[in-house]
Amino acid sequence: MPFKPIENPKCPKCGKSVYAAEERVAGGYKFHKSCFKCGLCNKMLDSTNVTEHEAELFCKNCHARKYGPKGYGFGGGAGCLSMDTGAHLQGDDIVVSRAPLLPRAIAKAPEGQGCPRCGGFVYAAEQMLARGRAFHKSCFKCGDCTKGLDSVNVTEGPDKEIYCKVCYGKRFGPKGYGYGQGGGTLQSDCFSVSDQAPKTTVIDTATIKAKPGQGCPRCGGVVFAAEEVLAKGRQWHRKCFKCKDCTKTLDSINACDGPDSDVYCKTCYGKKWGPHGYGFACGSGFLQTDGLTEDEISATRPFYNPDTTSIKAPPGQGCPRCGGMVFAAEQQLAKGTMWHKKCFNCAECHRPLDSTLACDGPDREVHCRACYGKLFGPKGFGFGHAPTLVCADGGTAPAVHDPRPNSGPKAGPGLGCRRCGYAVFAAEQMISKNGVWHKRCFSCNDCNRSLDSTTLNDGPNGEIYCRGCYGRNFGPRGVGFGMGAGTLTMA
């Protein structure tokens, strides 16, 4: 029995057998590596830029020139007019492919069960799905430009065909001014029923009237759920939900309910109901009057001044300022007492206060920090606005209070504070090399500067000093050890 070699697939480009070591696959066909090039420009191809059309290979540019859509807006750049019809590619002198086109026998499937394009059986290894229908991979192309499609750029048309996004837009997309490839493009090619522009339907929302107080506040018509927009508990038509002044379309973010029960955009609301006068316009220092007098503005602006003394509280239980009852929605707490938010201001300068600014005075009033310091803070040289000397009674300034302990039991020898001699408890003790100290006594022996563990210097005389005083008292002296390099200290 004679030997029969295994039939290898033929390269569509040259017609010769293709072996596994040199094959390149595209569109279900196998090519030699040297034949895997564009049929027009002979550019070498790979899996990222190859496009197959009827067993012929093209790069993406040549395929678009020969088989892609043409006309206004489909050129190389925005607004480019491409009149290339591909006629120069139809000459006899251009060799496209020498491969014999072998017809493939496709088993026909029953009606409605096969590929919608060719009618043959579709097996799992080659199927592409679109709208529940299975296509062959080779048949999964645009119905107009025959561009190969995938799951990303396929678009299903109402005629049960598949298209690329560009052809779908030309055939079924909106048409008219502004719907071309570039801004301002007029695309007038009409593929559908007639050559007339589509009619615009204007819906009159006031046709079905609602009962008084129940319909849309703008037109009075019945508002159904599909077109309902809510604002301040009232139902509006989406078409009617516009600014009353500039008719700008509104949504839940930029809508402002005015005191006249209408809706405005933020700009018109600010102009009509916002604060007016110097500094409240678009820029600092701009005087916005809008042609309105102060009397007209005051007359149209709602004003409410609550009287907190209308409901009196039992003695000692109400607001300390006005004596009225304080409810939970308006209460402010200070030193165990409840205040009205309106009354919670400084007793001296009447500045509004909050929990971070309020200071409780010994007179059972609340003050801001500045007024509290002036009334109850320490006085004398150094406690005013530097170097202001504050004298409260017009005579001599009171003596500065010495915070060091001056009463109580004295500690045993060597056991108490090194500075004052009184007992030192754990909550206030500071430790140095020579003993324990009160926190208030823990200061430099010369300049009385407060010290801590980082600035402490123990002197040989049992006292503590800051670094500067320690250097002056016990540091080295002579040339180079003064205030600056080369200074001679004779101390």
Short mmCIF file of C-alpha atoms in Angstrom, two decimals:
data_model
loop_
_atom_site.label_atom_id
_atom_site.label_comp_id
_atom_site.label_asym_id
_atom_site.label_seq_id
_atom_site.Cartn_x
_atom_site.Cartn_y
_atom_site.Cartn_z
CA MET A 1 0.00 0.00 0.00
CA PRO A 2 1.60 3.28 -1.06
CA PHE A 3 2.45 5.89 1.59
CA LYS A 4 0.13 8.90 1.68
CA PRO A 5 1.47 11.98 3.49
CA ILE A 6 -0.77 13.92 5.81
CA GLU A 7 -2.53 16.74 4.07
CA ASN A 8 -1.29 20.06 5.50
CA PRO A 9 -3.34 23.26 5.24
CA LYS A 10 -2.50 25.51 2.30
CA CYS A 11 -1.43 29.10 2.66
CA PRO A 12 -4.08 31.33 1.00
CA LYS A 13 -1.32 33.73 -0.14
CA CYS A 14 1.01 31.34 -2.01
CA GLY A 15 -0.98 28.08 -2.12
CA LYS A 16 1.78 25.98 -0.53
CA SER A 17 1.60 23.76 2.53
CA VAL A 18 1.95 25.42 5.93
CA TYR A 19 3.76 23.57 8.71
CA ALA A 20 3.34 24.17 12.42
CA ALA A 21 6.76 25.76 12.93
CA GLU A 22 6.05 28.61 10.51
CA GLU A 23 2.29 29.13 10.65
CA ARG A 24 0.46 32.37 11.44
CA VAL A 25 -3.32 32.26 11.97
CA ALA A 26 -5.80 34.98 10.97
CA GLY A 27 -9.52 34.68 10.28
CA GLY A 28 -9.42 30.86 10.51
CA TYR A 29 -6.70 30.58 7.83
CA LYS A 30 -3.07 29.59 8.25
CA PHE A 31 -0.32 31.64 6.54
CA HIS A 32 3.42 31.35 6.22
CA LYS A 33 5.37 33.77 8.35
CA SER A 34 6.79 35.39 5.21
CA CYS A 35 3.30 35.65 3.65
CA PHE A 36 1.77 37.28 6.72
CA LYS A 37 1.88 40.80 5.29
CA CYS A 38 -0.56 43.43 4.02
CA GLY A 39 -1.87 42.74 0.51
CA LEU A 40 -1.60 46.42 -0.48
CA CYS A 41 1.41 47.99 1.22
CA ASN A 42 3.31 44.74 2.00
CA LYS A 43 3.76 45.79 5.62
CA MET A 44 4.64 42.90 7.92
CA LEU A 45 1.73 42.12 10.26
CA ASP A 46 1.18 40.54 13.65
CA SER A 47 -1.83 39.63 15.79
CA THR A 48 -2.37 43.24 16.92
CA ASN A 49 -2.69 45.00 13.55
CA VAL A 50 -3.90 42.30 11.14
CA THR A 51 -7.35 42.53 9.53
CA GLU A 52 -8.67 39.66 7.40
CA HIS A 53 -11.18 40.06 4.58
CA GLU A 54 -12.16 37.00 2.48
CA ALA A 55 -8.84 35.19 3.09
CA GLU A 56 -6.85 38.36 2.30
CA LEU A 57 -4.72 40.16 4.86
CA PHE A 58 -4.56 43.93 5.32
CA CYS A 59 -3.19 46.32 7.87
CA LYS A 60 -5.83 48.44 9.60
CA ASN A 61 -5.16 51.53 7.48
CA CYS A 62 -5.38 49.73 4.13
CA HIS A 63 -8.48 47.83 5.22
CA ALA A 64 -10.17 51.07 6.23
CA ARG A 65 -9.24 52.70 2.89
CA LYS A 66 -10.59 49.81 0.84
CA TYR A 67 -13.58 48.56 2.86
CA GLY A 68 -14.26 51.19 5.54
CA PRO A 69 -16.97 53.88 5.41
CA LYS A 70 -16.31 56.91 3.23
CA GLY A 71 -17.68 60.42 3.07
CA TYR A 72 -17.69 63.54 5.16
CA GLY A 73 -16.25 62.92 8.59
CA PHE A 74 -14.57 59.57 7.84
CA GLY A 75 -11.15 60.87 6.76
CA GLY A 76 -7.88 60.90 8.60
CA GLY A 77 -8.77 63.73 10.95
CA ALA A 78 -11.76 65.63 12.28
CA GLY A 79 -13.53 67.50 9.51
CA CYS A 80 -11.51 65.73 6.78
CA LEU A 81 -13.33 65.08 3.52
CA SER A 82 -12.30 61.70 2.10
CA MET A 83 -13.35 61.15 -1.53
CA ASP A 84 -11.32 57.94 -1.82
CA THR A 85 -13.67 55.31 -3.29
CA GLY A 86 -10.96 52.66 -3.73
CA ALA A 87 -11.12 52.80 -7.53
CA HIS A 88 -7.32 52.97 -7.82
CA LEU A 89 -7.13 49.61 -6.06
CA GLN A 90 -9.19 47.80 -8.72
CA GLY A 91 -6.57 47.81 -11.52
CA ASP A 92 -5.15 44.69 -13.13
CA ASP A 93 -1.59 45.69 -12.36
CA ILE A 94 -2.07 45.25 -8.58
CA VAL A 95 -1.59 41.70 -7.44
CA VAL A 96 -3.71 41.19 -4.39
CA SER A 97 -3.43 37.47 -3.80
CA ARG A 98 -2.37 34.45 -5.81
CA ALA A 99 -4.07 32.02 -3.47
CA PRO A 100 -6.80 29.84 -4.91
CA LEU A 101 -10.06 30.58 -3.10
CA LEU A 102 -11.31 27.19 -2.06
CA PRO A 103 -15.04 27.05 -1.40
CA ARG A 104 -15.92 25.71 2.02
CA ALA A 105 -18.80 23.30 2.25
CA ILE A 106 -21.09 24.43 5.09
CA ALA A 107 -23.78 22.11 6.39
CA LYS A 108 -27.08 23.96 6.37
CA ALA A 109 -29.00 24.12 9.61
CA PRO A 110 -32.77 24.04 10.02
CA GLU A 111 -34.57 27.35 9.62
CA GLY A 112 -33.89 29.70 12.56
CA GLN A 113 -31.25 27.50 14.21
CA GLY A 114 -28.07 28.25 12.26
CA CYS A 115 -25.94 31.31 11.60
CA PRO A 116 -28.20 34.26 10.68
CA ARG A 117 -25.71 35.38 8.02
CA CYS A 118 -25.00 32.13 6.09
CA GLY A 119 -27.55 29.67 7.52
CA GLY A 120 -24.99 26.97 8.41
CA PHE A 121 -24.50 25.04 11.62
CA VAL A 122 -22.49 26.92 14.27
CA TYR A 123 -20.23 24.87 16.51
CA ALA A 124 -19.03 25.92 19.96
CA ALA A 125 -15.42 26.49 18.88
CA GLU A 126 -16.34 29.16 16.33
CA GLN A 127 -19.51 30.77 17.65
CA MET A 128 -19.97 34.48 18.40
CA LEU A 129 -23.11 35.54 20.25
CA ALA A 130 -25.23 38.64 19.62
CA ARG A 131 -28.76 39.08 20.96
CA GLY A 132 -29.01 35.37 21.77
CA ARG A 133 -28.08 34.29 18.23
CA ALA A 134 -24.93 32.38 17.31
CA PHE A 135 -22.78 33.59 14.37
CA HIS A 136 -19.73 32.04 12.76
CA LYS A 137 -16.58 33.96 13.64
CA SER A 138 -16.04 34.63 9.93
CA CYS A 139 -19.67 35.84 9.54
CA PHE A 140 -19.54 38.12 12.58
CA LYS A 141 -19.05 41.29 10.50
CA CYS A 142 -20.73 44.64 10.04
CA GLY A 143 -23.74 44.46 7.73
CA ASP A 144 -22.60 47.60 5.85
CA CYS A 145 -18.78 47.82 5.80
CA THR A 146 -18.08 44.09 6.54
CA LYS A 147 -15.64 45.08 9.27
CA GLY A 148 -14.82 42.24 11.64
CA LEU A 149 -16.61 42.68 14.96
CA ASP A 150 -16.19 41.49 18.52
CA SER A 151 -18.15 41.80 21.75
CA VAL A 152 -16.84 45.36 22.33
CA ASN A 153 -17.78 47.12 19.08
CA VAL A 154 -20.80 45.09 17.94
CA THR A 155 -24.13 46.91 17.77
CA GLU A 156 -27.44 45.18 17.08
CA GLY A 157 -29.81 47.07 14.82
CA PRO A 158 -33.62 47.02 14.86
CA ASP A 159 -33.54 45.10 11.54
CA LYS A 160 -31.97 42.09 13.36
CA GLU A 161 -28.59 42.74 11.71
CA ILE A 162 -25.29 43.56 13.39
CA TYR A 163 -23.25 46.69 12.66
CA CYS A 164 -20.15 48.45 13.83
CA LYS A 165 -20.76 51.55 15.94
CA VAL A 166 -20.05 53.98 13.08
CA CYS A 167 -22.42 52.36 10.61
CA TYR A 168 -25.08 51.96 13.29
CA GLY A 169 -24.86 55.66 14.04
CA LYS A 170 -25.17 56.59 10.37
CA ARG A 171 -28.13 54.29 9.81
CA PHE A 172 -30.11 54.49 13.05
CA GLY A 173 -28.55 57.31 15.11
CA PRO A 174 -29.89 60.87 15.49
CA LYS A 175 -29.47 63.14 12.49
CA GLY A 176 -29.37 66.85 12.04
CA TYR A 177 -27.25 69.78 13.10
CA GLY A 178 -24.67 68.84 15.69
CA TYR A 179 -24.81 65.04 15.31
CA GLY A 180 -21.93 64.62 12.84
CA GLN A 181 -18.37 63.60 13.59
CA GLY A 182 -17.28 67.12 14.46
CA GLY A 183 -18.96 70.03 16.23
CA GLY A 184 -21.30 71.90 13.95
CA THR A 185 -21.44 69.16 11.34
CA LEU A 186 -24.65 68.86 9.33
CA GLN A 187 -25.23 65.20 8.53
CA SER A 188 -28.17 64.89 6.17
CA ASP A 189 -27.88 61.33 4.86
CA CYS A 190 -31.18 59.68 5.70
CA PHE A 191 -31.25 55.92 5.53
CA SER A 192 -34.70 55.48 6.96
CA VAL A 193 -38.24 56.10 5.87
CA SER A 194 -38.10 59.55 4.29
CA ASP A 195 -35.78 62.45 3.62
CA GLN A 196 -37.60 64.76 6.00
CA ALA A 197 -36.14 65.84 9.32
CA PRO A 198 -37.61 64.07 12.35
CA LYS A 199 -40.53 65.84 13.94
CA THR A 200 -40.13 67.30 17.40
CA THR A 201 -42.93 66.39 19.78
CA VAL A 202 -43.85 69.11 22.28
CA ILE A 203 -45.80 67.74 25.23
CA ASP A 204 -48.31 70.07 26.85
CA THR A 205 -48.19 69.15 30.55
CA ALA A 206 -51.17 71.37 31.35
CA THR A 207 -53.62 69.36 29.24
CA ILE A 208 -54.83 67.28 32.19
CA LYS A 209 -55.63 69.73 34.96
CA ALA A 210 -55.24 68.74 38.60
CA LYS A 211 -57.28 69.80 41.59
CA PRO A 212 -56.26 73.14 43.12
CA GLY A 213 -53.14 72.72 45.25
CA GLN A 214 -52.40 69.15 44.07
CA GLY A 215 -50.81 69.54 40.62
CA CYS A 216 -47.59 71.06 39.32
CA PRO A 217 -47.09 74.52 40.90
CA ARG A 218 -45.90 75.94 37.57
CA CYS A 219 -48.53 74.72 35.07
CA GLY A 220 -51.26 73.22 37.26
CA GLY A 221 -51.32 69.87 35.45
CA VAL A 222 -51.41 66.40 36.95
CA VAL A 223 -47.93 65.04 37.75
CA PHE A 224 -47.39 61.33 37.10
CA ALA A 225 -44.67 59.22 38.72
CA ALA A 226 -42.54 58.88 35.56
CA GLU A 227 -42.03 62.65 35.26
CA GLU A 228 -42.15 63.68 38.91
CA VAL A 229 -39.53 65.92 40.55
CA LEU A 230 -39.88 66.80 44.24
CA ALA A 231 -39.00 70.12 45.85
CA LYS A 232 -40.09 71.10 49.37
CA GLY A 233 -42.76 68.37 49.41
CA ARG A 234 -44.35 69.53 46.16
CA GLN A 235 -44.49 67.64 42.85
CA TRP A 236 -43.24 69.27 39.65
CA HIS A 237 -43.10 68.15 36.03
CA ARG A 238 -39.53 67.57 34.94
CA LYS A 239 -40.20 69.98 32.07
CA CYS A 240 -41.50 72.67 34.46
CA PHE A 241 -38.69 72.30 37.03
CA LYS A 242 -36.82 75.42 35.89
CA CYS A 243 -35.66 78.65 37.47
CA LYS A 244 -38.46 81.18 37.57
CA ASP A 245 -36.21 84.05 36.46
CA CYS A 246 -33.67 82.63 33.98
CA THR A 247 -35.57 79.39 33.05
CA LYS A 248 -32.43 77.33 33.64
CA THR A 249 -33.17 73.60 34.01
CA LEU A 250 -32.74 72.52 37.65
CA ASP A 251 -32.07 69.33 39.55
CA SER A 252 -31.84 68.33 43.21
CA ILE A 253 -28.36 69.88 43.58
CA ASN A 254 -28.77 73.41 42.20
CA ALA A 255 -32.46 74.03 43.02
CA CYS A 256 -33.26 76.61 45.71
CA ASP A 257 -36.74 77.00 47.19
CA GLY A 258 -37.68 80.66 47.50
CA PRO A 259 -39.98 82.16 50.15
CA ASP A 260 -42.51 82.87 47.38
CA SER A 261 -43.06 79.05 46.96
CA ASP A 262 -41.21 78.98 43.64
CA VAL A 263 -37.86 77.46 42.62
CA TYR A 264 -34.70 79.32 41.52
CA CYS A 265 -31.15 78.52 40.52
CA LYS A 266 -28.46 79.48 43.04
CA THR A 267 -27.47 82.65 41.16
CA CYS A 268 -31.00 84.05 40.84
CA TYR A 269 -31.81 83.05 44.43
CA GLY A 270 -28.77 84.94 45.67
CA LYS A 271 -29.64 88.02 43.62
CA LYS A 272 -33.26 88.05 44.75
CA TRP A 273 -33.18 86.76 48.32
CA GLY A 274 -29.53 86.79 49.37
CA PRO A 275 -27.73 89.55 51.30
CA HIS A 276 -27.21 92.81 49.42
CA GLY A 277 -24.77 95.64 49.80
CA TYR A 278 -21.05 96.19 49.92
CA GLY A 279 -19.07 92.95 49.77
CA PHE A 280 -21.93 90.58 48.86
CA ALA A 281 -21.57 90.60 45.07
CA CYS A 282 -19.38 88.61 42.68
CA GLY A 283 -16.14 90.31 43.67
CA SER A 284 -14.79 91.93 46.81
CA GLY A 285 -15.59 95.62 46.94
CA PHE A 286 -18.38 95.37 44.37
CA LEU A 287 -21.57 97.25 45.25
CA GLN A 288 -24.61 95.28 44.12
CA THR A 289 -27.88 97.17 44.23
CA ASP A 290 -29.96 95.44 41.52
CA GLY A 291 -32.16 98.55 41.39
CA LEU A 292 -33.71 97.69 44.76
CA THR A 293 -33.94 100.05 47.69
CA GLU A 294 -33.28 98.92 51.25
CA ASP A 295 -36.99 99.28 52.07
CA GLU A 296 -37.96 97.03 49.16
CA ILE A 297 -35.40 94.42 50.17
CA SER A 298 -36.57 94.47 53.80
CA ALA A 299 -40.23 94.25 52.77
CA THR A 300 -39.71 91.11 50.64
CA ARG A 301 -37.28 89.35 52.98
CA PRO A 302 -38.93 87.23 55.67
CA PHE A 303 -37.83 88.14 59.20
CA TYR A 304 -38.55 86.33 62.44
CA ASN A 305 -37.40 87.51 65.85
CA PRO A 306 -38.25 84.90 68.49
CA ASP A 307 -39.18 86.14 71.96
CA THR A 308 -37.38 83.84 74.40
CA THR A 309 -39.11 85.37 77.45
CA SER A 310 -42.66 84.49 76.36
CA ILE A 311 -42.58 81.22 78.36
CA LYS A 312 -41.17 81.88 81.81
CA ALA A 313 -39.34 79.14 83.68
CA PRO A 314 -39.39 78.46 87.44
CA PRO A 315 -36.74 80.46 89.35
CA GLY A 316 -33.27 78.99 88.89
CA GLN A 317 -34.30 76.63 86.05
CA GLY A 318 -34.47 78.84 82.98
CA CYS A 319 -31.98 80.82 80.92
CA PRO A 320 -29.70 82.86 83.28
CA ARG A 321 -29.83 85.83 80.88
CA CYS A 322 -33.57 86.23 80.14
CA GLY A 323 -35.27 83.80 82.54
CA GLY A 324 -37.26 82.04 79.81
CA MET A 325 -37.78 78.31 79.40
CA VAL A 326 -34.97 76.59 77.45
CA PHE A 327 -35.94 73.72 75.14
CA ALA A 328 -33.60 71.02 73.82
CA ALA A 329 -33.46 72.36 70.24
CA GLU A 330 -32.02 75.72 71.33
CA GLN A 331 -30.04 74.99 74.48
CA GLN A 332 -26.38 75.81 75.10
CA LEU A 333 -24.65 74.45 78.20
CA ALA A 334 -22.20 76.39 80.37
CA LYS A 335 -21.14 75.43 83.91
CA GLY A 336 -24.26 73.33 84.46
CA THR A 337 -26.68 76.04 83.30
CA MET A 338 -28.77 76.05 80.14
CA TRP A 339 -28.84 79.12 77.87
CA HIS A 340 -30.81 80.06 74.77
CA LYS A 341 -28.67 80.06 71.66
CA LYS A 342 -29.79 83.65 71.12
CA CYS A 343 -28.76 84.66 74.68
CA PHE A 344 -25.43 82.80 74.64
CA ASN A 345 -23.22 85.84 73.96
CA CYS A 346 -20.58 87.80 75.84
CA ALA A 347 -22.02 89.92 78.67
CA GLU A 348 -19.62 92.77 77.81
CA CYS A 349 -19.21 92.95 74.01
CA HIS A 350 -22.26 90.77 73.08
CA ARG A 351 -20.17 88.63 70.75
CA PRO A 352 -21.95 85.30 69.93
CA LEU A 353 -20.21 82.40 71.70
CA ASP A 354 -19.90 78.65 71.37
CA SER A 355 -18.36 75.87 73.46
CA THR A 356 -14.81 76.79 72.37
CA LEU A 357 -15.04 80.57 73.00
CA ALA A 358 -17.15 80.79 76.16
CA CYS A 359 -15.53 81.52 79.52
CA ASP A 360 -17.58 81.19 82.73
CA GLY A 361 -16.93 84.13 85.04
CA PRO A 362 -17.25 84.25 88.85
CA ASP A 363 -20.26 86.56 88.37
CA ARG A 364 -22.18 83.61 86.81
CA GLU A 365 -22.12 85.25 83.42
CA VAL A 366 -20.41 84.10 80.21
CA HIS A 367 -17.71 86.14 78.51
CA CYS A 368 -15.48 85.87 75.49
CA ARG A 369 -11.80 85.27 76.19
CA ALA A 370 -10.73 88.88 75.67
CA CYS A 371 -13.37 90.31 78.01
CA TYR A 372 -12.75 87.58 80.59
CA GLY A 373 -9.04 88.41 80.61
CA LYS A 374 -9.73 92.10 81.08
CA LEU A 375 -12.22 91.52 83.90
CA PHE A 376 -10.80 88.60 85.85
CA GLY A 377 -7.31 87.91 84.46
CA PRO A 378 -4.01 88.88 86.18
CA LYS A 379 -3.15 92.57 86.04
CA GLY A 380 0.09 94.48 86.27
CA PHE A 381 3.20 95.00 84.21
CA GLY A 382 3.47 92.31 81.53
CA PHE A 383 -0.14 91.07 81.62
CA GLY A 384 -1.65 93.56 79.19
CA HIS A 385 -0.91 94.20 75.55
CA ALA A 386 2.90 94.33 75.74
CA PRO A 387 4.21 96.58 77.15
CA THR A 388 0.88 97.94 78.48
CA LEU A 389 0.53 98.55 82.21
CA VAL A 390 -3.01 97.73 83.36
CA CYS A 391 -4.25 99.35 86.56
CA ALA A 392 -7.80 98.38 87.49
CA ASP A 393 -8.68 100.87 90.25
CA GLY A 394 -6.73 103.90 89.06
CA GLY A 395 -4.24 103.66 91.96
CA THR A 396 -1.28 101.42 92.37
CA ALA A 397 -1.25 98.10 90.58
CA PRO A 398 -1.93 95.10 92.82
CA ALA A 399 0.94 92.86 93.74
CA VAL A 400 1.51 89.93 91.48
CA HIS A 401 0.30 86.72 93.09
CA ASP A 402 3.07 84.32 93.98
CA PRO A 403 1.84 80.81 93.09
CA ARG A 404 4.39 79.11 95.34
CA PRO A 405 3.01 77.36 98.46
CA ASN A 406 3.30 79.46 101.60
CA SER A 407 1.21 77.48 104.05
CA GLY A 408 0.88 73.91 105.23
CA PRO A 409 3.17 71.49 107.01
CA LYS A 410 6.86 71.82 106.49
CA ALA A 411 8.70 68.69 105.39
CA GLY A 412 11.57 67.12 107.22
CA PRO A 413 15.16 68.18 106.50
CA GLY A 414 16.12 67.02 103.00
CA LEU A 415 12.64 65.62 102.25
CA GLY A 416 10.63 68.60 100.97
CA CYS A 417 10.93 70.97 98.04
CA ARG A 418 14.47 72.34 97.65
CA ARG A 419 13.09 75.83 96.97
CA CYS A 420 10.31 76.38 99.53
CA GLY A 421 10.75 73.51 102.03
CA TYR A 422 7.11 72.38 102.00
CA ALA A 423 6.03 68.79 101.38
CA VAL A 424 5.88 67.64 97.74
CA PHE A 425 3.07 65.30 96.68
CA ALA A 426 3.28 62.87 93.75
CA ALA A 427 0.85 64.82 91.54
CA GLU A 428 3.06 67.95 91.51
CA GLN A 429 6.61 66.72 91.96
CA MET A 430 9.51 67.37 89.59
CA ILE A 431 12.76 65.45 90.13
CA SER A 432 16.30 66.75 89.68
CA LYS A 433 19.72 65.42 90.62
CA ASN A 434 19.63 67.09 94.01
CA GLY A 435 16.07 66.36 95.14
CA VAL A 436 12.37 66.87 94.46
CA TRP A 437 10.61 70.15 93.63
CA HIS A 438 7.13 71.52 93.29
CA LYS A 439 6.13 72.04 89.66
CA ARG A 440 5.65 75.76 90.44
CA CYS A 441 9.06 75.99 92.14
CA PHE A 442 10.84 74.19 89.32
CA SER A 443 12.32 77.35 87.74
CA CYS A 444 15.75 78.88 87.16
CA ASN A 445 17.29 80.29 90.33
CA ASP A 446 18.52 83.42 88.48
CA CYS A 447 15.95 84.36 85.82
CA ASN A 448 12.93 82.42 87.22
CA ARG A 449 12.32 80.82 83.84
CA SER A 450 10.16 77.67 84.08
CA LEU A 451 12.15 74.50 83.44
CA ASP A 452 11.50 70.93 82.38
CA SER A 453 13.58 67.79 81.93
CA THR A 454 15.07 69.06 78.64
CA THR A 455 16.20 72.51 79.86
CA LEU A 456 17.25 71.56 83.42
CA ASN A 457 20.84 72.10 84.59
CA ASP A 458 21.81 71.09 88.16
CA GLY A 459 24.30 73.51 89.71
CA PRO A 460 27.05 72.54 92.17
CA ASN A 461 25.33 74.68 94.83
CA GLY A 462 22.24 72.44 94.86
CA GLU A 463 20.11 74.87 92.81
CA ILE A 464 18.73 74.46 89.27
CA TYR A 465 19.37 76.78 86.32
CA CYS A 466 18.45 77.22 82.69
CA ARG A 467 21.26 76.69 80.19
CA GLY A 468 22.07 80.36 79.78
CA CYS A 469 22.35 81.11 83.50
CA TYR A 470 24.27 77.88 84.15
CA GLY A 471 26.81 78.83 81.49
CA ARG A 472 27.23 82.31 82.91
CA ASN A 473 27.65 81.04 86.50
CA PHE A 474 29.58 77.81 86.10
CA GLY A 475 30.67 77.58 82.47
CA PRO A 476 34.25 78.08 81.18
CA ARG A 477 35.56 81.64 80.84
CA GLY A 478 38.23 83.27 78.75
CA VAL A 479 38.94 83.90 75.10
CA GLY A 480 36.34 82.14 72.93
CA PHE A 481 33.91 81.29 75.70
CA GLY A 482 31.89 84.52 75.75
CA MET A 483 28.85 85.52 73.78
CA GLY A 484 30.66 85.32 70.45
CA ALA A 485 33.83 83.85 69.01
CA GLY A 486 36.89 85.71 70.28
CA THR A 487 35.04 87.44 73.15
CA LEU A 488 37.01 87.98 76.35
CA THR A 489 34.82 87.60 79.45
CA MET A 490 36.26 89.08 82.63
CA ALA A 491 33.35 87.86 84.84
#
